[in-house]
Amino acid sequence: MEEMPVKKNQELEVTVVDLSHLGMGVAKVDAYPIFVENALPQEKILVRIVKVGKKFGFGKMLSIIQKSPYRQEVENEDLLRTGIAPLSHLKYEQQLAFKQAQVKNVLKKTARMPEIQVEKTIGMRQPFGYRNKAQIPIRKIDGILQTGFYRKNSHELVPIDHFFIQDPAIDAAIIVIREILQQFEVKAYNEKNNSGFLRHIVIRRGYQTHEMMVVLVTRKEHFVQGEKIAQAIQEKLPEVVSIMQNVNPKQTNVIMGTQEKVLLGRNDIYDRLLGKTFRISAKSFYQVNTPQAEVLYQKAFELADLKKSDVVIDAYSGIGTIGLSLANQVKHVYGMETITQAVIDAQENAKLNNIDNADYVTGKAEDVMPKWQKEGIQPEVIFVDPPRKGLDQSFIETACQMKPEKFIYISCNPATMARDLKVFAEQEYFTDSIQPVDLFPQTHHVETVMMLKQK
Ligand code: SAH
């Protein structure tokens, strides 16, 4: 066995030199990295080594010997422990600088394009209470139903009432719903043997409309007193316009299953974004931070500098928020998206907002794009807004062959964004600058927007 510079259970004093992309402090002992939760760069801390791996280890902070000037008081350490708000111990200005640095870092290391300018992260004035959606596991602990969040890298529930980054009306609703479920003696799911009944409470609340949707995710379909429970919830929470049951029988980390039904009211909620009305179904994607999504989209439109004659593609379109917000300014919008329900929402949203120059279809971006190319669609501007895994290489190649003037790339993962920039460069599309926008204050998540064009 190779000799490691530290041993398990060893206690030692270290200096934190960096913050990992997940927001953990990094200290080094003879170049061997040790990751420590709740530790900030420049801090001198006492740690106990809890895990020694081949290439790196983990330490638990026992005390801070010298504090960072950028540290701020954390309301509740469970917010760090669970990963709900892993940067909440860092002052907000430095969180924004951290995100800018993350982007610079991947540009240098992954894309090898250090010349691209990275702007200062656009932050929020009130960087908390912003999430319009919550997905909360429910478990029985010592005979009582508890809601909260899992401890990081585990499935052990840490009970939490104040989630800090969520709309406080959602926090309050979770407690009310939990108490009703307790009164009706609903059984909580038990992950170990895939038994029990209620797995998650999912809540969405329109930022402008305050309409609320509650989804009760259950293991089985048969829901004893399901309708009565729904009525009790609606009585206590008048903002609720939709209560759904989603059935997920599988032993899986994926929260929702395929089958769903209405327990009470509608199967959707509406919200308003950039002056337009949007219908949102349970499984459709909708940016969790509405005011910052508006900032992000406005930045995207500014970069696109659209003309009335432009044909626009809205790829990875969700419920059509991007394409429908700009449809009035252009000739035509084509959008595609894999989730059927989201595409139905997008089509419905076009009608709701009297837009008749937008077409949305179901399908993978990488499959739909070659079809549109064959049909002779010639876009001037292509918006792409993929999930964390980024763009498919063949999608980038096809899209570039269609010779748009510009791409607007919105990314929620700098690592895949940097990888994709290399593929764009092979097709002669480049960007000069990247704008991070903070959609997820107090967390390590980084959102960016940029414009790419041919030199
Ligand atoms: N532009 C929308 C949605 C962005 S989220 C908005 O701003 O709200 C990314 C979307 O891409 C999700 O709705 C997801 O369902 C969809 N998606 C995932 N993989 C895809 C693929 N291969 N092709 C097209 N859409 C995909």
Coordinates of C-alpha atoms and ligand atoms in Angstrom, one line a residue:
M1 CA 0.0 0.0 0.0
E2 CA 1.1 3.4 -0.9
E3 CA 1.8 5.7 2.0
M4 CA -0.8 8.5 2.2
P5 CA 0.0 11.9 3.6
V6 CA -2.9 11.7 6.1
K7 CA -4.6 8.9 8.1
K8 CA -8.2 8.4 8.9
N9 CA -9.2 10.0 12.2
Q10 CA -6.0 12.1 12.3
E11 CA -6.6 15.6 13.5
L12 CA -4.6 18.4 12.0
E13 CA -4.5 22.1 11.2
V14 CA -4.8 23.0 7.6
T15 CA -5.1 26.1 5.4
V16 CA -8.0 26.2 2.9
V17 CA -6.7 27.2 -0.5
D18 CA -9.7 26.8 -2.8
L19 CA -13.4 26.2 -3.1
S20 CA -14.4 23.2 -5.2
H21 CA -17.1 23.5 -7.9
L22 CA -19.5 21.9 -5.4
G23 CA -18.6 24.6 -2.8
M24 CA -16.4 22.6 -0.5
G25 CA -13.2 24.0 0.9
V26 CA -10.0 22.4 -0.4
A27 CA -6.9 22.1 1.8
K28 CA -3.7 20.4 0.7
V29 CA -1.3 18.3 2.6
D30 CA 1.8 17.6 0.4
A31 CA -0.3 18.3 -2.7
Y32 CA -2.9 15.7 -1.5
P33 CA -6.4 17.5 -1.6
I34 CA -8.7 17.3 1.4
F35 CA -12.3 18.4 0.9
V36 CA -14.0 20.1 3.9
E37 CA -17.6 21.2 4.1
N38 CA -18.3 24.7 5.4
A39 CA -14.7 25.8 5.0
L40 CA -13.7 28.9 3.0
P41 CA -10.5 29.9 1.2
Q42 CA -7.8 31.6 3.4
E43 CA -9.2 30.0 6.5
K44 CA -7.0 28.2 8.9
I45 CA -9.0 25.3 10.4
L46 CA -8.7 22.2 12.6
V47 CA -10.0 19.1 10.8
R48 CA -10.4 15.4 11.5
I49 CA -9.8 13.2 8.5
V50 CA -12.9 11.1 7.9
K51 CA -12.1 9.5 4.6
V52 CA -8.8 8.8 2.8
G53 CA -9.1 8.0 -0.9
K54 CA -6.5 7.3 -3.5
K55 CA -6.4 10.8 -5.0
F56 CA -8.2 12.9 -2.4
G57 CA -9.7 12.7 1.1
F58 CA -12.5 14.3 3.2
G59 CA -12.2 16.1 6.4
K60 CA -14.7 17.3 9.0
M61 CA -14.1 20.8 10.3
L62 CA -13.7 20.8 14.1
S63 CA -13.1 24.5 14.5
I64 CA -12.0 27.6 12.7
I65 CA -8.7 29.0 13.8
Q66 CA -8.7 31.9 11.4
K67 CA -11.9 33.1 9.8
S68 CA -12.4 34.3 6.2
P69 CA -13.5 37.9 6.0
Y70 CA -16.1 36.7 3.4
R71 CA -17.8 34.3 5.8
Q72 CA -21.4 35.0 6.8
E73 CA -23.5 33.6 9.5
V74 CA -25.5 30.5 8.4
E75 CA -29.1 30.4 9.6
N76 CA -29.0 26.6 9.9
E77 CA -26.1 24.3 9.2
D78 CA -28.5 21.7 7.8
L79 CA -28.6 24.0 4.7
L80 CA -24.9 23.1 4.1
R81 CA -25.2 19.5 5.3
T82 CA -28.0 18.7 2.9
G83 CA -26.6 20.7 0.0
I84 CA -29.8 22.9 -0.2
A85 CA -27.7 26.0 0.1
P86 CA -24.0 24.9 0.0
L87 CA -22.7 28.4 -0.4
S88 CA -24.8 30.1 2.2
H89 CA -21.8 30.6 4.5
L90 CA -20.2 32.8 1.8
K91 CA -21.1 36.5 1.4
Y92 CA -23.2 37.0 -1.7
E93 CA -20.7 39.3 -3.5
Q94 CA -18.2 36.5 -3.2
Q95 CA -20.7 33.8 -4.4
L96 CA -21.0 35.9 -7.6
A97 CA -17.3 36.1 -7.9
F98 CA -17.0 32.4 -7.3
K99 CA -19.4 31.7 -10.2
Q100 CA -17.5 34.0 -12.6
A101 CA -14.2 32.2 -11.6
Q102 CA -15.8 28.8 -12.2
V103 CA -16.6 29.8 -15.8
K104 CA -13.1 31.2 -16.3
N105 CA -11.7 28.0 -14.9
V106 CA -13.5 25.6 -17.3
L107 CA -12.7 27.9 -20.3
K108 CA -9.0 27.6 -19.4
K109 CA -9.0 23.9 -18.5
T110 CA -11.7 22.2 -20.6
A111 CA -12.2 24.5 -23.6
R112 CA -8.6 25.8 -23.7
M113 CA -10.1 29.2 -24.6
P114 CA -8.7 31.5 -21.9
E115 CA -9.1 34.5 -24.3
I116 CA -12.9 34.5 -23.9
Q117 CA -14.1 37.3 -21.6
V118 CA -16.2 36.3 -18.7
E119 CA -18.4 39.1 -17.4
K120 CA -19.3 39.7 -13.8
T121 CA -22.2 37.5 -12.6
I122 CA -25.5 39.3 -12.6
G123 CA -26.9 38.7 -9.1
M124 CA -30.2 39.1 -7.3
R125 CA -31.1 41.9 -5.0
Q126 CA -32.7 39.6 -2.5
P127 CA -30.8 36.3 -3.0
F128 CA -33.1 34.0 -1.0
G129 CA -36.7 32.8 -0.9
Y130 CA -36.6 32.6 -4.7
R131 CA -37.5 29.0 -5.7
N132 CA -40.9 28.6 -7.2
K133 CA -40.7 24.8 -6.9
A134 CA -40.0 22.3 -4.2
Q135 CA -39.6 18.6 -4.3
I136 CA -39.6 17.4 -0.7
P137 CA -39.2 13.8 0.5
I138 CA -41.4 12.6 3.3
R139 CA -40.4 9.9 5.8
K140 CA -41.6 8.6 9.1
I141 CA -39.1 9.3 11.9
D142 CA -39.9 8.1 15.4
G143 CA -43.5 7.6 14.5
I144 CA -44.0 11.1 13.0
L145 CA -44.1 12.2 9.4
Q146 CA -41.1 14.5 8.6
T147 CA -40.3 16.6 5.6
G148 CA -36.9 17.9 4.8
F149 CA -33.9 17.0 2.6
Y150 CA -31.4 14.2 2.4
R151 CA -28.0 14.6 3.9
K152 CA -25.5 15.0 1.1
N153 CA -24.6 11.7 -0.6
S154 CA -27.1 9.8 1.4
H155 CA -30.8 9.0 1.7
E156 CA -31.0 9.9 5.3
L157 CA -33.7 12.6 5.8
V158 CA -32.8 15.7 7.7
P159 CA -36.0 17.4 8.9
I160 CA -36.2 21.0 7.7
D161 CA -39.0 23.5 7.9
H162 CA -37.4 26.6 6.6
F163 CA -35.6 26.0 3.3
F164 CA -34.3 29.5 3.0
I165 CA -34.0 29.5 -0.8
Q166 CA -37.7 28.6 -1.4
D167 CA -40.7 30.8 -1.7
P168 CA -41.8 31.1 2.0
A169 CA -45.4 30.4 0.9
I170 CA -44.1 27.0 -0.3
D171 CA -42.3 26.3 3.0
A172 CA -45.5 27.1 4.9
A173 CA -47.6 24.9 2.6
I174 CA -45.3 21.9 3.1
I175 CA -45.9 22.1 6.9
V176 CA -49.7 22.4 6.4
I177 CA -49.8 19.4 4.0
R178 CA -47.6 17.3 6.2
E179 CA -49.9 17.9 9.2
I180 CA -53.0 16.9 7.1
L181 CA -51.2 13.7 5.9
Q182 CA -50.4 12.9 9.6
Q183 CA -54.0 13.4 10.6
F184 CA -55.2 11.1 7.9
E185 CA -52.5 8.6 9.0
V186 CA -51.0 8.4 5.5
K187 CA -48.0 6.0 5.5
A188 CA -44.7 7.4 4.4
Y189 CA -42.5 5.7 1.8
N190 CA -39.7 3.5 3.1
E191 CA -36.8 3.4 0.7
K192 CA -35.0 0.4 2.1
N193 CA -37.6 -2.2 1.2
N194 CA -39.6 0.0 -1.3
S195 CA -42.7 -0.2 1.0
G196 CA -45.0 2.4 2.4
F197 CA -47.0 4.9 0.3
L198 CA -46.2 8.7 0.1
R199 CA -42.8 9.4 -1.4
H200 CA -42.6 13.2 -2.2
I201 CA -44.5 16.4 -2.0
V202 CA -43.9 18.5 -5.1
I203 CA -45.1 22.1 -5.0
R204 CA -45.0 24.8 -7.6
R205 CA -46.3 28.4 -7.1
G206 CA -46.7 31.0 -9.8
Y207 CA -44.4 33.9 -9.0
Q208 CA -46.9 36.5 -10.4
T209 CA -50.2 34.6 -10.1
H210 CA -49.6 32.8 -6.7
E211 CA -51.4 29.8 -8.2
M212 CA -50.2 26.7 -6.5
M213 CA -50.0 23.1 -7.7
V214 CA -49.4 20.2 -5.2
V215 CA -48.3 16.8 -6.5
L216 CA -48.4 13.9 -4.1
V217 CA -46.0 11.3 -5.3
T218 CA -47.1 7.8 -4.2
R219 CA -45.8 4.3 -4.6
K220 CA -49.1 2.8 -5.5
E221 CA -52.2 4.0 -7.3
H222 CA -54.8 3.2 -4.7
F223 CA -55.0 6.3 -2.5
V224 CA -57.1 5.7 0.6
Q225 CA -59.1 8.9 1.2
G226 CA -57.1 10.6 -1.5
E227 CA -59.9 13.0 -2.5
K228 CA -60.7 13.9 1.1
I229 CA -57.1 14.7 1.8
A230 CA -57.0 16.9 -1.3
Q231 CA -60.1 18.7 -0.1
A232 CA -58.5 19.3 3.3
I233 CA -55.4 20.7 1.7
Q234 CA -57.4 23.0 -0.5
E235 CA -59.4 24.3 2.5
K236 CA -56.3 25.2 4.4
L237 CA -54.4 26.5 1.4
P238 CA -56.8 28.6 -0.8
E239 CA -54.0 29.4 -3.4
V240 CA -54.0 25.7 -4.4
V241 CA -55.8 25.3 -7.8
S242 CA -54.4 21.9 -8.6
I243 CA -53.8 18.7 -6.6
M244 CA -52.3 15.8 -8.5
Q245 CA -51.3 12.3 -7.7
N246 CA -48.3 10.9 -9.4
V247 CA -47.6 7.2 -9.1
N248 CA -44.0 6.0 -9.0
P249 CA -43.7 2.3 -8.0
K250 CA -40.0 2.0 -8.8
Q251 CA -37.0 1.9 -6.4
T252 CA -35.3 4.9 -8.0
N253 CA -33.9 8.4 -7.4
V254 CA -36.2 9.8 -10.1
I255 CA -38.9 11.6 -8.2
M256 CA -41.9 11.3 -10.5
G257 CA -43.3 8.2 -12.3
T258 CA -45.2 8.1 -15.5
Q259 CA -48.8 7.8 -14.3
E260 CA -50.6 10.8 -12.9
K261 CA -54.2 11.9 -12.1
V262 CA -56.0 14.9 -10.8
L263 CA -57.2 14.6 -7.2
L264 CA -58.7 18.1 -7.1
G265 CA -59.1 21.1 -9.4
R266 CA -57.0 21.5 -12.6
N267 CA -54.0 19.7 -14.0
D268 CA -52.0 22.9 -14.5
I269 CA -51.1 26.3 -13.1
Y270 CA -50.4 29.6 -14.9
D271 CA -47.7 32.1 -14.4
R272 CA -46.7 35.4 -16.1
L273 CA -43.2 35.9 -17.4
L274 CA -42.0 38.9 -19.4
G275 CA -45.6 40.1 -19.8
K276 CA -46.9 36.8 -21.3
T277 CA -49.0 34.1 -19.7
F278 CA -47.7 30.5 -19.5
R279 CA -49.5 27.3 -18.7
I280 CA -47.3 24.9 -16.7
S281 CA -48.1 21.1 -16.3
A282 CA -46.7 19.0 -13.5
K283 CA -43.9 17.5 -15.5
S284 CA -43.0 20.5 -17.6
F285 CA -39.8 22.4 -17.0
Y286 CA -40.1 25.9 -15.8
Q287 CA -37.2 28.0 -14.5
V288 CA -37.3 27.9 -10.7
N289 CA -36.2 31.5 -10.3
T290 CA -38.8 33.6 -12.2
P291 CA -37.4 37.1 -11.8
Q292 CA -33.8 36.0 -12.7
A293 CA -35.1 33.9 -15.6
E294 CA -36.5 37.2 -16.9
V295 CA -33.1 38.8 -16.5
L296 CA -31.4 35.9 -18.3
Y297 CA -33.9 35.9 -21.2
Q298 CA -33.6 39.6 -21.6
K299 CA -29.9 39.3 -21.8
A300 CA -30.3 36.5 -24.4
F301 CA -32.6 38.7 -26.5
E302 CA -30.2 41.6 -26.3
L303 CA -27.4 39.4 -27.6
A304 CA -29.7 38.1 -30.3
D305 CA -30.6 41.6 -31.6
L306 CA -33.6 40.2 -33.5
K307 CA -35.1 41.5 -36.8
K308 CA -38.6 41.3 -38.0
S309 CA -37.4 39.1 -40.9
D310 CA -35.7 36.5 -38.7
V311 CA -36.5 32.9 -38.5
V312 CA -35.7 31.6 -35.0
I313 CA -35.2 28.1 -33.6
D314 CA -36.0 27.6 -29.9
A315 CA -34.3 24.3 -29.2
Y316 CA -34.9 22.6 -25.9
S317 CA -38.0 24.7 -25.6
G318 CA -39.8 23.5 -22.5
I319 CA -43.2 25.3 -22.4
G320 CA -42.0 27.8 -25.0
T321 CA -40.9 30.6 -22.6
I322 CA -38.0 31.8 -24.8
G323 CA -39.6 31.5 -28.3
L324 CA -43.0 32.9 -27.3
S325 CA -41.4 35.8 -25.5
L326 CA -39.8 36.9 -28.7
A327 CA -42.3 35.7 -31.4
N328 CA -43.8 39.1 -31.9
Q329 CA -40.4 40.5 -32.9
V330 CA -39.6 37.9 -35.6
K331 CA -41.0 36.2 -38.7
H332 CA -41.3 32.7 -37.4
V333 CA -40.4 30.5 -34.4
Y334 CA -39.8 26.7 -34.5
G335 CA -39.3 24.9 -31.2
M336 CA -38.6 21.3 -30.1
E337 CA -38.6 19.5 -26.8
T338 CA -38.7 15.9 -25.7
I339 CA -41.5 16.0 -23.0
T340 CA -44.8 15.7 -24.8
Q341 CA -46.7 17.5 -22.1
A342 CA -44.4 20.5 -22.2
V343 CA -44.9 20.7 -26.0
I344 CA -48.6 20.7 -25.5
D345 CA -48.1 23.5 -23.0
A346 CA -46.0 25.4 -25.5
Q347 CA -48.7 25.1 -28.2
E348 CA -51.4 26.1 -25.7
N349 CA -49.2 29.0 -24.6
A350 CA -48.9 30.3 -28.2
K351 CA -52.7 30.4 -28.4
L352 CA -53.1 32.0 -25.0
N353 CA -50.9 34.8 -26.1
N354 CA -52.4 35.2 -29.6
I355 CA -49.2 34.1 -31.3
D356 CA -49.7 32.4 -34.6
N357 CA -46.1 32.3 -35.9
A358 CA -44.7 29.6 -33.6
D359 CA -44.6 25.9 -34.1
Y360 CA -43.6 23.4 -31.4
V361 CA -42.9 19.7 -31.9
T362 CA -42.0 16.8 -29.7
G363 CA -38.6 15.2 -30.3
K364 CA -35.0 15.2 -29.5
A365 CA -33.1 18.2 -30.7
E366 CA -30.6 16.0 -32.4
D367 CA -33.3 14.1 -34.3
V368 CA -35.6 17.1 -35.2
M369 CA -32.8 19.4 -36.5
P370 CA -31.8 17.2 -39.5
K371 CA -35.5 17.0 -40.5
W372 CA -35.8 20.7 -40.4
Q373 CA -32.6 21.0 -42.4
K374 CA -34.1 18.7 -45.1
E375 CA -37.3 20.7 -45.1
G376 CA -35.3 23.7 -46.0
I377 CA -35.8 25.7 -42.8
Q378 CA -33.2 28.4 -42.7
P379 CA -32.9 30.0 -39.3
E380 CA -31.1 33.3 -38.7
V381 CA -30.9 32.8 -34.9
I382 CA -30.8 29.5 -33.0
F383 CA -31.4 29.5 -29.2
V384 CA -30.2 26.4 -27.3
D385 CA -31.0 25.8 -23.7
P386 CA -30.1 22.2 -22.9
P387 CA -30.2 20.3 -19.6
R388 CA -27.0 19.7 -17.6
K389 CA -25.6 17.1 -20.1
G390 CA -25.3 19.9 -22.7
L391 CA -25.6 19.6 -26.5
D392 CA -25.3 16.5 -28.6
Q393 CA -22.3 16.7 -30.9
S394 CA -24.4 15.8 -34.0
F395 CA -26.9 18.5 -33.1
I396 CA -24.2 21.1 -33.1
E397 CA -22.9 19.9 -36.5
T398 CA -26.3 19.9 -38.1
A399 CA -27.2 23.3 -36.6
C400 CA -24.0 24.9 -37.8
Q401 CA -24.5 23.5 -41.3
M402 CA -27.7 25.4 -41.4
K403 CA -25.5 28.5 -41.3
P404 CA -27.4 30.7 -38.8
E405 CA -26.0 34.2 -38.2
K406 CA -26.0 33.5 -34.5
F407 CA -26.4 31.0 -31.8
I408 CA -27.6 32.0 -28.3
Y409 CA -26.4 29.4 -25.9
I410 CA -27.9 29.3 -22.4
S411 CA -26.2 26.8 -20.2
C412 CA -26.7 25.5 -16.7
N413 CA -23.5 23.5 -16.6
P414 CA -20.1 25.2 -17.4
A415 CA -18.3 21.9 -17.9
T416 CA -20.5 20.7 -20.8
M417 CA -20.8 24.3 -22.1
A418 CA -17.0 24.4 -22.4
R419 CA -16.9 21.0 -24.1
D420 CA -19.5 22.1 -26.6
L421 CA -17.6 25.3 -27.4
K422 CA -14.8 23.1 -28.8
V423 CA -17.3 21.5 -31.2
F424 CA -18.7 24.9 -32.2
A425 CA -15.1 26.1 -32.9
E426 CA -14.5 23.1 -35.3
Q427 CA -17.6 24.4 -37.2
E428 CA -16.1 28.0 -37.1
Y429 CA -18.6 29.4 -34.6
F430 CA -17.0 31.4 -31.7
T431 CA -18.0 33.6 -28.8
D432 CA -16.0 36.6 -27.4
S433 CA -17.7 36.8 -24.0
I434 CA -19.9 34.8 -21.6
Q435 CA -22.4 36.3 -19.2
P436 CA -23.1 34.4 -16.0
V437 CA -26.5 35.1 -14.4
D438 CA -27.2 33.9 -10.9
L439 CA -30.3 31.8 -11.1
F440 CA -29.5 29.8 -8.0
P441 CA -28.2 32.0 -5.2
Q442 CA -26.6 30.2 -2.2
T443 CA -25.9 27.1 -4.3
H444 CA -22.9 26.2 -6.5
H445 CA -25.0 26.1 -9.7
V446 CA -23.9 28.4 -12.5
E447 CA -26.0 29.6 -15.4
T448 CA -24.5 31.4 -18.4
V449 CA -25.6 32.9 -21.6
M450 CA -23.5 33.8 -24.7
M451 CA -23.7 34.5 -28.4
L452 CA -21.7 32.6 -31.0
K453 CA -21.1 33.6 -34.6
Q454 CA -18.7 33.0 -37.5
K455 CA -15.7 35.1 -37.5
Ligands
SAH1 N1 -36.0 26.7 -22.7 C1 -36.9 26.3 -21.7 C2 -36.5 24.9 -21.1 C3 -35.1 24.7 -20.8 S1 -34.7 23.2 -19.8 C4 -37.0 27.3 -20.6 O1 -36.2 28.2 -20.6 O2 -37.9 27.2 -19.7 C5 -34.2 22.1 -21.0 C6 -35.4 21.4 -21.7 O3 -34.8 20.5 -22.6 C7 -36.3 20.5 -20.8 O4 -37.6 20.9 -21.0 C8 -36.0 19.1 -21.3 O5 -37.2 18.3 -21.2 C9 -35.6 19.3 -22.7 N2 -34.7 18.3 -23.3 C10 -33.9 17.4 -22.7 N3 -33.2 16.7 -23.6 C11 -33.6 17.1 -24.8 C12 -33.3 16.7 -26.2 N4 -32.4 15.8 -26.4 N5 -33.8 17.4 -27.1 C13 -34.8 18.4 -26.9 N6 -35.1 18.8 -25.7 C14 -34.6 18.1 -24.6

